XYZ file of C-alpha atoms in Angstrom:
567
model
C 132.467 106.320 84.233
C 133.461 108.681 81.419
C 132.917 112.350 82.247
C 132.303 115.138 79.738
C 134.676 117.954 80.542
C 134.139 121.676 79.997
C 137.000 124.172 80.186
C 136.922 127.894 80.845
C 139.402 128.869 78.135
C 139.260 130.241 74.579
C 137.680 127.872 72.104
C 140.774 127.716 69.864
C 142.886 126.300 72.707
C 140.919 123.046 72.511
C 142.107 122.537 68.897
C 145.667 121.164 69.132
C 146.753 122.349 65.672
C 145.468 125.878 66.169
C 146.943 125.945 69.628
C 150.501 125.373 68.455
C 150.077 127.863 65.623
C 149.271 130.697 67.998
C 151.819 133.517 67.754
C 152.639 133.737 71.458
C 155.846 133.391 73.376
C 157.039 130.272 75.147
C 156.050 131.418 78.621
C 152.528 132.240 77.472
C 152.187 128.739 76.033
C 153.203 127.220 79.369
C 150.699 129.374 81.182
C 147.774 128.325 78.983
C 148.742 124.648 79.205
C 148.922 124.911 82.979
C 145.523 126.584 83.106
C 143.935 123.797 81.037
C 145.485 121.073 83.212
C 144.407 122.741 86.462
C 140.854 123.345 85.327
C 140.401 119.792 84.024
C 141.733 118.345 87.304
C 139.486 120.581 89.407
C 136.468 119.733 87.274
C 137.050 116.002 87.610
C 137.408 116.181 91.407
C 134.377 118.458 91.756
C 132.039 116.009 90.030
C 130.433 113.332 92.187
C 127.574 110.871 92.540
C 126.489 109.764 96.006
C 124.173 106.748 96.298
C 124.802 106.565 100.065
C 126.388 103.101 100.029
C 129.369 104.555 101.917
C 127.351 106.401 104.548
C 127.345 110.177 105.014
C 131.040 110.898 105.459
C 131.017 113.676 102.842
C 127.981 115.439 104.294
C 127.333 117.823 107.165
C 124.092 118.652 108.952
C 121.697 116.597 111.065
C 123.281 113.323 109.954
C 122.002 111.466 113.015
C 118.442 111.767 111.655
C 119.222 110.008 108.346
C 119.570 106.237 107.926
C 121.404 104.797 104.878
C 119.914 101.317 104.313
C 119.682 99.015 101.287
C 121.460 101.554 99.025
C 118.838 104.147 99.918
C 118.882 107.086 102.290
C 115.829 107.296 104.531
C 114.785 109.931 107.019
C 114.576 108.712 110.610
C 113.888 111.913 112.472
C 112.120 112.503 115.742
C 108.406 111.721 115.881
C 107.514 115.364 116.336
C 107.638 118.534 114.281
C 111.247 118.704 113.052
C 113.697 120.035 110.494
C 116.362 117.767 108.978
C 119.058 118.733 106.508
C 122.232 117.555 104.777
C 124.831 119.667 102.967
C 127.777 118.803 100.746
C 130.319 121.310 99.476
C 130.478 121.916 95.728
C 132.995 123.652 93.485
C 131.501 126.494 91.461
C 134.086 125.870 88.724
C 132.534 122.476 87.984
C 129.835 121.659 85.492
C 126.563 122.969 86.847
C 124.271 119.967 86.774
C 122.368 118.465 89.694
C 120.273 115.336 90.010
C 118.093 114.103 92.894
C 116.120 110.830 93.070
C 113.325 111.222 95.633
C 110.357 109.249 96.964
C 107.969 110.834 99.472
C 105.538 108.379 101.059
C 102.983 111.120 101.672
C 101.380 114.019 99.869
C 103.593 117.073 100.537
C 102.074 120.337 101.746
C 103.012 123.791 102.971
C 103.883 122.298 106.380
C 105.384 118.979 105.246
C 107.757 119.613 102.381
C 111.184 119.084 100.817
C 113.765 121.549 99.517
C 116.554 120.403 97.208
C 119.319 123.013 97.422
C 121.341 123.607 94.272
C 123.533 126.286 95.825
C 123.609 127.536 99.427
C 126.247 129.984 100.580
C 126.425 129.177 104.303
C 127.785 126.299 106.332
C 125.568 123.959 108.333
C 125.939 126.166 111.414
C 124.151 129.009 109.603
C 121.675 126.929 107.600
C 119.193 127.656 106.035
C 121.248 129.996 103.956
C 120.335 133.655 103.490
C 121.479 133.372 99.851
C 120.516 130.248 97.952
C 118.973 128.591 94.904
C 116.688 125.597 95.503
C 113.761 123.503 94.241
C 110.838 122.945 96.598
C 108.037 120.336 96.612
C 105.166 121.132 98.965
C 102.588 123.882 98.733
C 99.123 124.767 99.954
C 96.355 122.530 98.566
C 96.262 118.935 97.361
C 98.365 119.514 94.236
C 102.114 120.189 94.197
C 104.685 121.223 91.609
C 108.459 121.353 91.521
C 109.059 125.039 92.250
C 112.335 126.869 91.613
C 113.172 129.512 94.239
C 115.998 131.982 94.787
C 116.825 133.319 98.244
C 118.501 136.727 98.498
C 119.167 138.314 101.871
C 116.867 135.680 103.480
C 113.960 136.595 101.179
C 112.528 133.832 98.946
C 111.385 134.588 95.405
C 109.549 132.085 93.216
C 111.214 131.929 89.802
C 109.173 129.224 88.061
C 106.783 126.309 88.738
C 107.084 122.931 87.047
C 104.442 121.392 84.814
C 104.044 117.988 86.513
C 101.408 117.757 89.240
C 102.248 115.626 92.294
C 99.220 114.655 94.400
C 97.871 111.899 96.642
C 96.508 110.084 93.569
C 99.755 109.842 91.564
C 102.306 109.901 94.379
C 105.474 111.926 94.892
C 108.297 109.735 93.579
C 110.485 111.349 90.937
C 113.932 112.230 89.662
C 114.937 115.889 89.282
C 117.645 117.204 86.959
C 118.681 120.873 86.881
C 121.307 122.205 84.461
C 123.003 125.570 84.004
C 124.767 126.001 80.665
C 125.357 129.093 78.520
C 123.726 131.271 81.162
C 120.381 129.377 81.079
C 118.898 127.355 83.902
C 116.760 124.371 82.873
C 114.785 121.879 84.961
C 113.693 118.342 84.009
C 111.933 115.471 85.769
C 111.456 111.728 85.269
C 109.586 108.988 87.073
C 111.470 107.136 89.816
C 113.452 104.324 88.198
C 112.835 105.599 84.653
C 114.750 107.753 82.176
C 112.011 109.556 80.248
C 113.234 113.055 81.114
C 110.785 115.848 80.312
C 111.134 119.586 80.593
C 109.488 121.083 83.676
C 110.030 124.804 83.057
C 110.939 127.081 80.185
C 114.629 127.921 80.330
C 115.404 130.815 82.689
C 118.276 133.191 81.954
C 120.466 133.414 85.038
C 124.005 134.371 84.118
C 125.360 134.132 87.658
C 123.824 131.412 89.826
C 126.408 131.756 92.599
C 126.064 133.971 95.618
C 129.473 135.571 95.543
C 131.471 137.646 93.046
C 134.250 135.715 91.299
C 136.821 137.014 88.891
C 136.723 135.505 85.414
C 139.600 133.679 83.793
C 139.938 136.411 81.212
C 140.559 138.956 83.964
C 143.265 136.733 85.376
C 144.817 136.512 81.935
C 145.221 140.268 81.266
C 148.560 141.594 80.098
C 149.053 143.291 83.466
C 148.595 140.023 85.330
C 150.793 138.204 82.830
C 153.571 140.744 83.287
C 153.359 140.388 87.030
C 153.219 136.587 87.173
C 154.643 135.155 83.952
C 158.062 134.663 85.600
C 156.631 132.770 88.577
C 154.443 129.819 87.626
C 154.583 128.465 91.173
C 153.121 131.652 92.616
C 150.351 131.555 90.014
C 149.448 128.016 91.067
C 149.374 129.042 94.712
C 147.125 132.001 93.956
C 144.755 129.726 92.015
C 144.552 127.358 94.965
C 143.929 130.222 97.382
C 141.098 131.458 95.202
C 139.514 128.027 95.097
C 139.815 127.636 98.874
C 137.623 130.695 99.412
C 134.717 129.044 97.583
C 132.019 128.241 100.143
C 129.037 126.820 98.318
C 126.917 123.777 99.135
C 124.113 121.692 97.711
C 121.865 119.510 99.812
C 118.534 118.397 101.210
C 116.204 120.209 103.593
C 113.280 118.310 105.134
C 110.565 120.074 107.116
C 107.598 118.239 108.627
C 104.965 119.379 111.118
C 103.126 116.030 111.100
C 104.972 113.537 113.326
C 104.107 110.518 111.172
C 106.170 111.995 108.325
C 109.414 111.469 110.260
C 110.420 108.360 108.254
C 108.620 109.019 104.970
C 111.440 110.695 102.977
C 113.585 108.400 100.792
C 116.488 109.255 98.453
C 118.165 107.003 95.898
C 121.042 109.292 94.954
C 122.241 112.898 94.668
C 124.773 113.985 92.056
C 126.585 117.189 91.113
C 128.334 117.851 87.815
C 127.605 114.316 86.618
C 124.627 113.031 84.692
C 123.496 109.525 85.635
C 123.742 107.756 82.272
C 120.563 106.361 80.811
C 120.742 102.575 80.472
C 120.865 100.795 77.150
C 117.417 100.050 75.732
C 116.021 96.802 77.074
C 113.908 94.512 74.960
C 110.895 93.785 77.105
C 109.799 90.165 77.030
C 106.158 90.130 78.020
C 104.506 87.105 79.616
C 101.854 85.355 77.532
C 98.297 86.626 77.644
C 96.130 84.688 80.109
C 93.812 82.011 78.732
C 90.951 79.887 80.056
C 93.359 77.482 81.771
C 95.557 80.057 83.486
C 93.377 82.119 85.807
C 90.277 81.234 87.857
C 87.739 82.795 90.181
C 88.460 81.620 93.739
C 86.381 83.629 96.251
C 83.679 86.278 96.360
C 82.143 88.394 99.111
C 78.977 90.027 97.776
C 76.808 90.645 100.874
C 78.397 92.734 103.633
C 77.287 94.780 106.649
C 76.783 98.487 106.039
C 80.044 100.375 105.575
C 82.184 97.319 104.817
C 83.815 96.406 101.519
C 83.025 93.583 99.107
C 85.735 91.771 97.156
C 86.429 89.323 94.338
C 89.414 86.985 94.379
C 91.179 85.193 91.523
C 93.879 82.506 91.417
C 96.754 82.061 88.982
C 96.351 78.395 88.086
C 99.269 78.480 85.631
C 103.059 78.321 85.873
C 103.523 81.771 84.289
C 103.345 85.315 85.583
C 100.117 87.131 84.695
C 100.068 90.914 84.251
C 97.019 92.298 86.044
C 96.585 95.000 83.403
C 95.658 92.168 80.996
C 92.609 91.168 83.074
C 89.225 92.752 83.715
C 86.028 91.856 85.505
C 83.003 92.253 83.254
C 79.255 92.662 83.666
C 76.796 92.043 80.849
C 75.442 95.306 79.519
C 72.716 94.739 76.919
C 74.547 93.129 73.990
C 78.002 94.003 75.254
C 80.177 93.863 78.373
C 81.171 96.652 80.712
C 84.807 96.155 81.696
C 86.409 96.835 85.072
C 90.214 96.565 84.629
C 92.051 95.007 87.554
C 94.965 97.447 87.284
C 96.295 100.406 85.319
C 99.827 99.794 86.594
C 102.283 98.244 84.141
C 104.133 96.525 86.991
C 101.307 94.842 88.937
C 101.559 91.105 88.388
C 100.232 87.835 89.737
C 102.840 85.178 90.390
C 102.117 81.519 89.529
C 99.840 79.702 91.991
C 99.105 82.861 93.986
C 95.780 84.417 94.982
C 94.862 88.077 94.423
C 91.830 89.812 95.935
C 90.330 93.032 94.549
C 88.332 95.345 96.786
C 87.152 98.932 96.285
C 87.828 99.813 99.931
C 89.662 98.566 103.019
C 88.536 95.108 104.090
C 87.393 94.224 107.601
C 90.132 93.091 109.975
C 87.947 90.184 111.131
C 88.932 88.258 107.988
C 92.174 86.389 107.429
C 94.005 88.923 105.243
C 97.072 88.399 103.066
C 97.570 92.126 102.527
C 100.412 91.776 100.013
C 97.921 90.099 97.655
C 95.064 92.595 98.064
C 94.641 95.285 95.388
C 92.391 98.297 94.946
C 91.318 98.337 91.288
C 90.596 101.567 89.378
C 86.882 100.657 89.282
C 84.834 97.846 90.812
C 81.584 96.248 89.577
C 78.358 96.504 91.541
C 77.609 93.135 93.178
C 74.009 92.219 93.956
C 73.649 91.066 97.582
C 71.541 88.013 96.637
C 72.801 86.631 93.322
C 74.525 87.597 90.121
C 76.855 86.702 87.274
C 80.309 88.105 86.722
C 82.889 87.386 84.030
C 86.676 87.320 84.039
C 88.030 88.413 80.673
C 91.084 89.637 78.830
C 91.188 93.410 78.652
C 92.660 93.661 75.165
C 90.069 91.595 73.271
C 87.271 90.885 75.808
C 87.749 87.114 75.533
C 85.822 85.501 78.409
C 88.175 83.360 80.511
C 85.676 82.203 83.138
C 82.092 82.819 84.243
C 80.972 82.892 87.873
C 77.360 82.604 88.996
C 76.971 83.316 92.714
C 73.915 82.953 94.942
C 73.401 83.385 98.677
C 71.731 79.944 98.685
C 75.192 78.436 98.083
C 76.018 79.174 101.737
C 75.936 76.488 104.403
C 72.339 75.822 105.437
C 73.141 75.987 109.159
C 74.711 79.425 108.991
C 72.475 81.763 111.007
C 73.839 84.811 109.166
C 75.431 84.968 105.710
C 76.101 88.700 105.644
C 79.858 89.205 105.835
C 80.593 85.571 104.877
C 82.398 84.857 101.610
C 81.854 81.983 99.196
C 85.048 80.042 98.526
C 85.751 77.761 95.618
C 86.394 74.159 96.636
C 88.200 72.880 93.524
C 89.765 74.573 90.505
C 89.227 71.372 88.539
C 85.434 71.877 88.713
C 83.753 74.759 86.783
C 82.911 77.916 88.703
C 79.296 77.708 87.523
C 78.633 74.543 89.597
C 76.860 75.428 92.835
C 78.346 72.469 94.722
C 81.832 73.842 94.018
C 81.253 76.781 96.361
C 81.085 76.813 100.130
C 80.923 79.286 102.999
C 84.321 80.296 104.342
C 85.317 78.792 107.660
C 84.583 80.556 110.944
C 88.163 79.791 112.010
C 89.375 82.215 109.300
C 86.881 84.938 110.186
C 84.536 83.864 107.345
C 86.782 85.142 104.528
C 90.368 84.723 103.298
C 91.084 87.534 100.786
C 94.479 87.094 99.108
C 95.104 83.816 100.972
C 94.561 80.127 100.284
C 90.869 79.297 100.622
C 89.844 77.721 103.913
C 87.472 75.392 102.016
C 89.882 74.432 99.225
C 90.119 70.654 99.304
C 92.371 68.442 97.241
C 92.383 65.727 99.887
C 92.538 62.167 98.568
C 91.799 60.553 101.957
C 88.536 58.672 102.468
C 88.514 58.910 106.276
C 88.595 61.868 108.626
C 91.839 62.157 110.582
C 92.343 64.097 113.838
C 95.650 64.678 115.577
C 96.533 66.008 119.049
C 100.157 67.050 119.547
C 101.490 66.859 122.186
C 99.202 64.450 124.065
C 100.259 65.915 127.411
C 100.588 69.565 128.453
C 102.023 71.490 131.390
C 100.203 74.855 131.194
C 102.475 76.725 133.605
C 103.785 79.312 131.093
C 107.353 78.059 131.234
C 107.473 77.811 127.447
C 107.512 73.993 127.414
C 104.353 72.117 126.362
C 102.124 74.994 127.513
C 99.518 74.110 124.880
C 98.450 71.392 122.463
C 97.554 71.651 118.776
C 94.376 69.944 117.577
C 94.475 69.475 113.787
C 92.269 67.626 111.322
C 92.107 66.443 107.738
C 88.581 65.774 106.431
C 87.434 64.170 103.164
C 84.483 66.548 102.631
C 83.659 70.204 103.024
C 80.812 71.493 105.115
C 81.209 69.554 108.352
C 79.758 71.137 111.467
C 81.927 70.458 114.505
C 81.418 70.407 118.264
C 84.645 70.091 120.256
C 84.642 69.700 124.066
C 86.997 68.818 126.918
C 85.806 66.545 129.771
C 87.606 65.876 133.049
C 88.282 62.420 134.508
C 84.821 62.374 136.113
C 83.059 63.059 132.817
C 82.253 66.684 133.580
C 82.213 69.193 130.709
C 84.964 71.710 131.551
C 85.008 73.734 128.314
C 83.419 73.820 124.833
C 85.940 74.873 122.192
C 83.470 74.797 119.278
C 79.724 74.408 119.245
C 78.066 73.453 115.941
C 80.531 75.566 113.911
C 81.460 75.092 110.251
C 85.084 74.053 109.983
C 87.489 73.919 107.061
C 88.480 70.439 105.819
C 92.127 71.071 106.732
C 92.658 73.247 109.782
C 93.732 73.345 113.417
C 93.160 75.090 116.742
C 95.347 75.717 119.775
C 94.208 74.747 123.293
C 96.040 76.238 126.311
C 94.656 73.972 129.036
C 92.053 76.366 130.496
C 88.458 75.719 131.586
C 85.458 77.860 130.623
C 86.288 80.301 133.440
C 89.886 80.726 132.336
C 91.347 78.620 135.127
C 94.146 76.135 134.484
C 92.933 72.514 134.404
C 93.734 70.294 137.346
C 96.440 67.671 136.966
C 95.068 64.415 135.564
C 93.681 62.710 132.489
C 91.130 64.629 130.425
C 89.158 63.603 127.369
C 88.992 65.541 124.093
C 85.604 64.859 122.462
C 84.886 65.776 118.815
C 81.589 65.315 117.002
C 81.199 65.987 113.257
C 77.900 66.202 111.365
C 77.602 66.766 107.639
C 74.136 68.322 107.073
C 73.915 67.403 103.386
C 75.119 63.786 103.500
C 73.939 63.071 107.039
C 77.300 61.589 107.928
C 78.161 61.736 111.645
C 81.589 61.051 113.143
C 82.805 61.031 116.749
C 86.367 61.032 118.080
C 87.788 60.679 121.588
C 91.379 61.372 122.559
C 93.066 61.350 125.978
C 94.827 64.581 126.991
C 97.095 64.478 130.033
C 97.555 67.604 132.128
C 100.638 67.636 134.378
């Protein structure tokens, strides 16, 4: 990496021609050259970037409560009210520029906050420092700002507050850059992972940001000093080193949390001093194609729920391309127009090929089969009538309708005693969503809904006969980890079968009913652990697995019998 170097010496010294035209004696020339070389070397060594890939060898503090993982530094403090901190020594002769990349997985407050120390005058044994300069995130109320503080004799004074508001709605992930040039302190921020730096505060004049008095170079270069030292360059070098060794300044991180669950919610990408992380070269963004009528489909809808529970709508990426969720909206007819409900405002939310995505305004019930990584909370959600309705899937940019869904509670299985809390799943993506026969009640095995997951009633089966399988055909339910249970699976040609599954002993007695007139998915399975209806282990011998299927619409009835040996 190429560093920009700044030297504390007269401006004309940096011009080679002017330098050699100076009317000074030979010894004076040597002295100035030596000063330039020393300062440039010190500046280079004092600049650093730490992305924590090499651990915390250069830091002091409560290092045991920080965990460097995956090129990130994460807090891993005690699960109780605690204070964590890290310090790293800095050279006040270096370029004064700091950067921090931070992500807080909570909304900071006056009791759960972060301080990013620019300069602290004490070692870790005496931390927090009685004299310091730092930026804090965490204040009373739901809104937070990056606040610049100065500590003098253990008293904190607020210097300035940043413009950006960090709250529970927009998160607390950011990059902070603070610079001190020409006597002015400036503060900038950018989004995590981005480089759109913006000014947080008006520049603050602060000629001396250190907490100790240091002699200037010009004082060291007076005639009196020159007369004393110009004959001994070695002594001058030693004195310079001694002066630098007395510098005792640090920058670092200070984490304070009163809420125990915050113990692992602080994450840092990097910290740098004296070095600016270079902005990357502009990248030409290649956007995926806009979705069309063949690329995305409705796949599931839950429109009638018990009080206090959330409804949802699910879609499926039927194409081989990524779809940006910002390009899609649900729509409801509104007089002669459509009211749009965008699926996302995030530029990075996407739907991978052949993946489901469910959209719900609130947390979904845990009784359903949930694929949480594919469940999103949209900015707004349409009102769904509990009996019937029509909803459209359209492109956000031009309101082109991609698919229309008409739903009705009469589409549910006729033998369902209760349809509230049961979703309608699409059977085939090859059949239009407006066809009633292409929708079916979700299976009871899946908790009557599968948001974000493959539909329980999806059926692309080409078989003409129902197939049942029992593996293994013998079990030894003694909890030794070997054949403790059997798996009963099936593959059916039609949706909507109602199943009764029982186990009989060798005398024909009913020992347990696994399913009684329940709707099952066309492709599913259940696990049987060899217990009777009272929870007792079955006696050794031959038992019979009995399965009866009835399709209420076609009238088809099927029966299966399979021996199951218990040892």
